[in-house]
């Protein structure tokens, strides 16, 4: 039997020096790291926390500590199998591959798990009287055309006529002039423009400004309920969970003005069959609106509709913006209420 190979003299020392040099280039002192060997299901979590403890950004370190703690606890509590974890990895991989410049499958995943609604509730809490927010959704784009007040964001034939108007105000009832309003919606077939493979231009979306008195107005189409994209991993997940894939009809609105917090919200026409079981948890009672039928050819002509003899629906709604100071107070109160709920939930778990 031939003798075992022998490393050249000084090889180990040279290897250690090289490793220390490479680590130092990344700001790491190998001698101060925990010894990550012979880890068990009981000890691995604290060791991951330990090796992350040198993170220079306290907020990043805090977030990752809690993320790792919850993931590790989840694995232990569910006795997750290797096959199940690989299924999850494959699912996330497919979710990433489904994303494109005009489709955001990860936002859809966040929406359908209720994470988007939760993050929105915590970060965009509003004071009493201000318009509540709702989820952004995966169909917002930056390429909307600019429109003047009263113009149409939808081409003829895209759906039933709708006229949207109202005012942008502050919490004291004063008008907010020249607020930038982004709005987008499905067409009458339940499709966003980005879902059409032959999309040539922005459609059923637009950007306008409130006038000097806070007034805004635009022509659109009546939105309809629609299924979230079901051809990808998220749609399949929702179906697997025994849920429906539908969103109630809604009109997205995003409003910005100097001195006020950005408002991302949506309006939900009353009576939609999915309004109380939205697939992405976005509906709030204060955002449910009534559409009023208008059968007035003269008014339809004045408003610029192509066929004045057709009945159009009218949606009148005022948006109330909060200042950063008002929002800060509202977020603090929401956080305090949430922490009370978390403590109550943990107490129930202990009793169980």
Short mmCIF file of N, CA, C and O in Angstrom, two decimals, residues 186-244:
data_model
loop_
_atom_site.label_atom_id
_atom_site.label_comp_id
_atom_site.label_asym_id
_atom_site.label_seq_id
_atom_site.Cartn_x
_atom_site.Cartn_y
_atom_site.Cartn_z
N UNK A 186 -58.79 47.71 -14.38
CA UNK A 186 -59.01 46.75 -15.46
C UNK A 186 -59.93 47.38 -16.50
O UNK A 186 -60.64 48.35 -16.23
N UNK A 187 -59.92 46.79 -17.68
CA UNK A 187 -60.94 47.15 -18.66
C UNK A 187 -62.22 46.39 -18.34
O UNK A 187 -62.30 45.68 -17.33
N UNK A 188 -63.22 46.52 -19.19
CA UNK A 188 -64.49 45.86 -18.94
C UNK A 188 -64.45 44.36 -19.08
O UNK A 188 -65.43 43.67 -18.77
N UNK A 189 -63.30 43.83 -19.52
CA UNK A 189 -63.14 42.38 -19.67
C UNK A 189 -62.36 41.78 -18.50
O UNK A 189 -61.99 40.60 -18.52
N UNK A 190 -62.06 42.61 -17.51
CA UNK A 190 -61.35 42.12 -16.33
C UNK A 190 -59.86 41.96 -16.54
O UNK A 190 -59.21 41.20 -15.83
N UNK A 191 -59.29 42.71 -17.49
CA UNK A 191 -57.87 42.59 -17.81
C UNK A 191 -57.17 43.94 -17.66
O UNK A 191 -57.69 44.97 -18.08
N UNK A 192 -55.98 43.92 -17.05
CA UNK A 192 -55.13 45.11 -17.06
C UNK A 192 -54.38 45.14 -18.39
O UNK A 192 -54.15 44.11 -19.02
N UNK A 193 -53.98 46.34 -18.80
CA UNK A 193 -53.30 46.46 -20.09
C UNK A 193 -52.04 45.61 -20.16
O UNK A 193 -51.69 45.07 -21.22
N UNK A 194 -51.33 45.47 -19.03
CA UNK A 194 -50.08 44.70 -19.03
C UNK A 194 -50.30 43.20 -19.22
O UNK A 194 -49.34 42.47 -19.43
N UNK A 195 -51.54 42.75 -19.11
CA UNK A 195 -51.83 41.33 -19.30
C UNK A 195 -52.03 40.96 -20.77
O UNK A 195 -52.13 39.79 -21.09
N UNK A 196 -52.09 41.96 -21.63
CA UNK A 196 -52.23 41.70 -23.05
C UNK A 196 -50.85 41.59 -23.70
O UNK A 196 -50.02 42.50 -23.56
N UNK A 197 -50.61 40.50 -24.39
CA UNK A 197 -49.30 40.28 -25.01
C UNK A 197 -49.01 41.32 -26.09
O UNK A 197 -47.85 41.64 -26.36
N UNK A 198 -50.06 41.86 -26.71
CA UNK A 198 -49.86 42.83 -27.79
C UNK A 198 -49.96 44.27 -27.30
O UNK A 198 -50.22 45.19 -28.09
N UNK A 199 -49.76 44.49 -26.00
CA UNK A 199 -49.86 45.85 -25.43
C UNK A 199 -48.97 46.82 -26.21
O UNK A 199 -47.75 46.62 -26.32
N UNK A 200 -49.57 47.88 -26.71
CA UNK A 200 -48.84 48.88 -27.48
C UNK A 200 -48.66 50.18 -26.71
O UNK A 200 -47.73 50.94 -26.98
N UNK A 201 -49.55 50.44 -25.73
CA UNK A 201 -49.48 51.69 -24.99
C UNK A 201 -50.22 51.51 -23.67
O UNK A 201 -50.99 50.55 -23.49
N UNK A 202 -50.00 52.42 -22.71
CA UNK A 202 -50.77 52.36 -21.46
C UNK A 202 -52.25 52.52 -21.75
O UNK A 202 -52.65 53.34 -22.58
N UNK A 203 -53.07 51.74 -21.07
CA UNK A 203 -54.51 51.76 -21.30
C UNK A 203 -55.22 51.56 -19.97
O UNK A 203 -54.79 50.77 -19.13
N UNK A 204 -56.30 52.30 -19.78
CA UNK A 204 -57.06 52.25 -18.52
C UNK A 204 -56.16 52.61 -17.33
O UNK A 204 -56.29 52.07 -16.24
N UNK A 205 -55.27 53.53 -17.59
CA UNK A 205 -54.42 54.09 -16.53
C UNK A 205 -54.01 55.49 -16.96
O UNK A 205 -53.92 55.80 -18.17
N UNK A 206 -53.75 56.35 -16.00
CA UNK A 206 -53.37 57.71 -16.35
C UNK A 206 -52.92 58.50 -15.14
O UNK A 206 -53.03 58.03 -14.00
N UNK A 207 -52.41 59.69 -15.41
CA UNK A 207 -51.91 60.57 -14.35
C UNK A 207 -52.46 61.97 -14.60
O UNK A 207 -52.41 62.48 -15.72
N UNK A 208 -53.01 62.59 -13.55
CA UNK A 208 -53.56 63.94 -13.66
C UNK A 208 -53.31 64.68 -12.36
O UNK A 208 -52.74 64.11 -11.42
N UNK A 209 -53.70 65.95 -12.32
CA UNK A 209 -53.50 66.75 -11.12
C UNK A 209 -54.81 67.40 -10.69
O UNK A 209 -55.64 67.75 -11.53
N UNK A 210 -54.96 67.54 -9.38
CA UNK A 210 -56.11 68.31 -8.90
C UNK A 210 -55.89 69.78 -9.26
O UNK A 210 -54.76 70.24 -9.41
N UNK A 211 -56.99 70.52 -9.42
CA UNK A 211 -56.85 71.92 -9.78
C UNK A 211 -56.57 72.77 -8.54
O UNK A 211 -56.34 72.25 -7.44
N UNK A 212 -56.60 74.08 -8.70
CA UNK A 212 -56.27 74.98 -7.59
C UNK A 212 -57.20 74.87 -6.40
O UNK A 212 -56.83 75.25 -5.28
N UNK A 213 -58.40 74.34 -6.61
CA UNK A 213 -59.35 74.14 -5.51
C UNK A 213 -59.43 72.69 -5.05
O UNK A 213 -60.34 72.31 -4.31
N UNK A 214 -58.49 71.87 -5.52
CA UNK A 214 -58.45 70.47 -5.11
C UNK A 214 -59.37 69.57 -5.91
O UNK A 214 -59.47 68.37 -5.62
N UNK A 215 -60.06 70.12 -6.93
CA UNK A 215 -60.97 69.29 -7.72
C UNK A 215 -60.22 68.39 -8.70
O UNK A 215 -59.18 68.78 -9.24
N UNK A 216 -60.77 67.23 -8.95
CA UNK A 216 -60.23 66.34 -9.98
C UNK A 216 -61.41 65.69 -10.70
O UNK A 216 -62.52 65.57 -10.15
N UNK A 217 -61.20 65.25 -11.93
CA UNK A 217 -62.24 64.55 -12.68
C UNK A 217 -61.60 63.83 -13.86
O UNK A 217 -60.63 64.33 -14.45
N UNK A 218 -62.10 62.65 -14.18
CA UNK A 218 -61.64 61.94 -15.37
C UNK A 218 -62.68 60.91 -15.79
O UNK A 218 -63.52 60.49 -15.00
N UNK A 219 -62.62 60.58 -17.07
CA UNK A 219 -63.46 59.52 -17.60
C UNK A 219 -62.70 58.20 -17.54
O UNK A 219 -61.49 58.17 -17.75
N UNK A 220 -63.44 57.13 -17.26
CA UNK A 220 -62.84 55.81 -17.15
C UNK A 220 -63.88 54.79 -17.61
O UNK A 220 -64.84 55.14 -18.29
N UNK A 221 -63.67 53.54 -17.24
CA UNK A 221 -64.69 52.52 -17.49
C UNK A 221 -65.03 51.87 -16.15
O UNK A 221 -64.25 51.91 -15.20
N UNK A 222 -66.20 51.28 -16.08
CA UNK A 222 -66.62 50.60 -14.86
C UNK A 222 -65.73 49.38 -14.66
O UNK A 222 -65.69 48.50 -15.52
N UNK A 223 -64.99 49.31 -13.54
CA UNK A 223 -64.13 48.14 -13.32
C UNK A 223 -64.98 46.91 -13.01
O UNK A 223 -66.13 47.03 -12.54
N UNK A 224 -64.44 45.74 -13.29
CA UNK A 224 -65.16 44.49 -13.02
C UNK A 224 -64.26 43.58 -12.19
O UNK A 224 -63.04 43.75 -12.16
N UNK A 225 -64.88 42.63 -11.50
CA UNK A 225 -64.10 41.66 -10.75
C UNK A 225 -63.31 40.79 -11.71
O UNK A 225 -63.68 40.62 -12.87
N UNK A 226 -62.22 40.23 -11.23
CA UNK A 226 -61.34 39.45 -12.11
C UNK A 226 -60.51 38.47 -11.29
O UNK A 226 -60.29 38.68 -10.10
N UNK A 227 -60.02 37.41 -11.92
CA UNK A 227 -59.13 36.49 -11.21
C UNK A 227 -57.71 37.01 -11.22
O UNK A 227 -57.26 37.61 -12.20
N UNK A 228 -56.99 36.82 -10.13
CA UNK A 228 -55.56 37.11 -10.16
C UNK A 228 -54.92 36.15 -11.16
O UNK A 228 -55.50 35.11 -11.49
N UNK A 229 -53.74 36.46 -11.69
CA UNK A 229 -53.10 35.55 -12.66
C UNK A 229 -52.99 34.14 -12.09
O UNK A 229 -52.36 33.92 -11.06
N UNK A 230 -53.63 33.21 -12.77
CA UNK A 230 -53.70 31.83 -12.26
C UNK A 230 -52.81 30.86 -13.02
O UNK A 230 -52.81 29.67 -12.74
N UNK A 231 -52.05 31.38 -13.99
CA UNK A 231 -51.19 30.51 -14.78
C UNK A 231 -49.81 30.34 -14.17
O UNK A 231 -48.98 29.61 -14.70
N UNK A 232 -49.56 31.01 -13.05
CA UNK A 232 -48.25 30.94 -12.41
C UNK A 232 -48.31 30.21 -11.08
O UNK A 232 -49.35 29.71 -10.65
N UNK A 233 -47.18 30.16 -10.38
CA UNK A 233 -47.11 29.42 -9.11
C UNK A 233 -48.03 29.97 -8.03
O UNK A 233 -48.57 29.20 -7.24
N UNK A 234 -48.24 31.29 -7.99
CA UNK A 234 -49.08 31.86 -6.93
C UNK A 234 -50.54 31.46 -7.12
O UNK A 234 -51.22 31.08 -6.16
N UNK A 235 -51.03 31.54 -8.36
CA UNK A 235 -52.40 31.12 -8.62
C UNK A 235 -52.63 29.67 -8.25
O UNK A 235 -53.67 29.30 -7.69
N UNK A 236 -51.65 28.82 -8.57
CA UNK A 236 -51.76 27.40 -8.23
C UNK A 236 -51.74 27.19 -6.71
O UNK A 236 -52.44 26.33 -6.19
N UNK A 237 -50.94 27.99 -6.01
CA UNK A 237 -50.89 27.90 -4.55
C UNK A 237 -52.24 28.24 -3.95
O UNK A 237 -52.74 27.53 -3.05
N UNK A 238 -52.85 29.33 -4.41
CA UNK A 238 -54.15 29.77 -3.88
C UNK A 238 -55.20 28.68 -4.09
O UNK A 238 -55.98 28.36 -3.19
N UNK A 239 -55.21 28.08 -5.28
CA UNK A 239 -56.16 27.00 -5.57
C UNK A 239 -55.90 25.80 -4.67
O UNK A 239 -56.84 25.17 -4.15
N UNK A 240 -54.64 25.47 -4.45
CA UNK A 240 -54.26 24.35 -3.59
C UNK A 240 -54.77 24.56 -2.17
O UNK A 240 -55.12 23.61 -1.46
N UNK A 241 -54.83 25.82 -1.74
CA UNK A 241 -55.28 26.14 -0.39
C UNK A 241 -56.81 26.17 -0.27
O UNK A 241 -57.35 26.49 0.79
N UNK A 242 -57.51 25.84 -1.36
CA UNK A 242 -58.96 25.78 -1.32
C UNK A 242 -59.63 27.14 -1.34
O UNK A 242 -60.76 27.29 -0.87
N UNK A 243 -58.93 28.14 -1.91
CA UNK A 243 -59.47 29.50 -1.98
C UNK A 243 -59.85 29.84 -3.42
O UNK A 243 -59.34 29.23 -4.36
N UNK A 244 -60.72 30.85 -3.58
CA UNK A 244 -60.97 31.34 -4.93
C UNK A 244 -59.90 32.37 -5.29
O UNK A 244 -59.20 32.90 -4.42
#
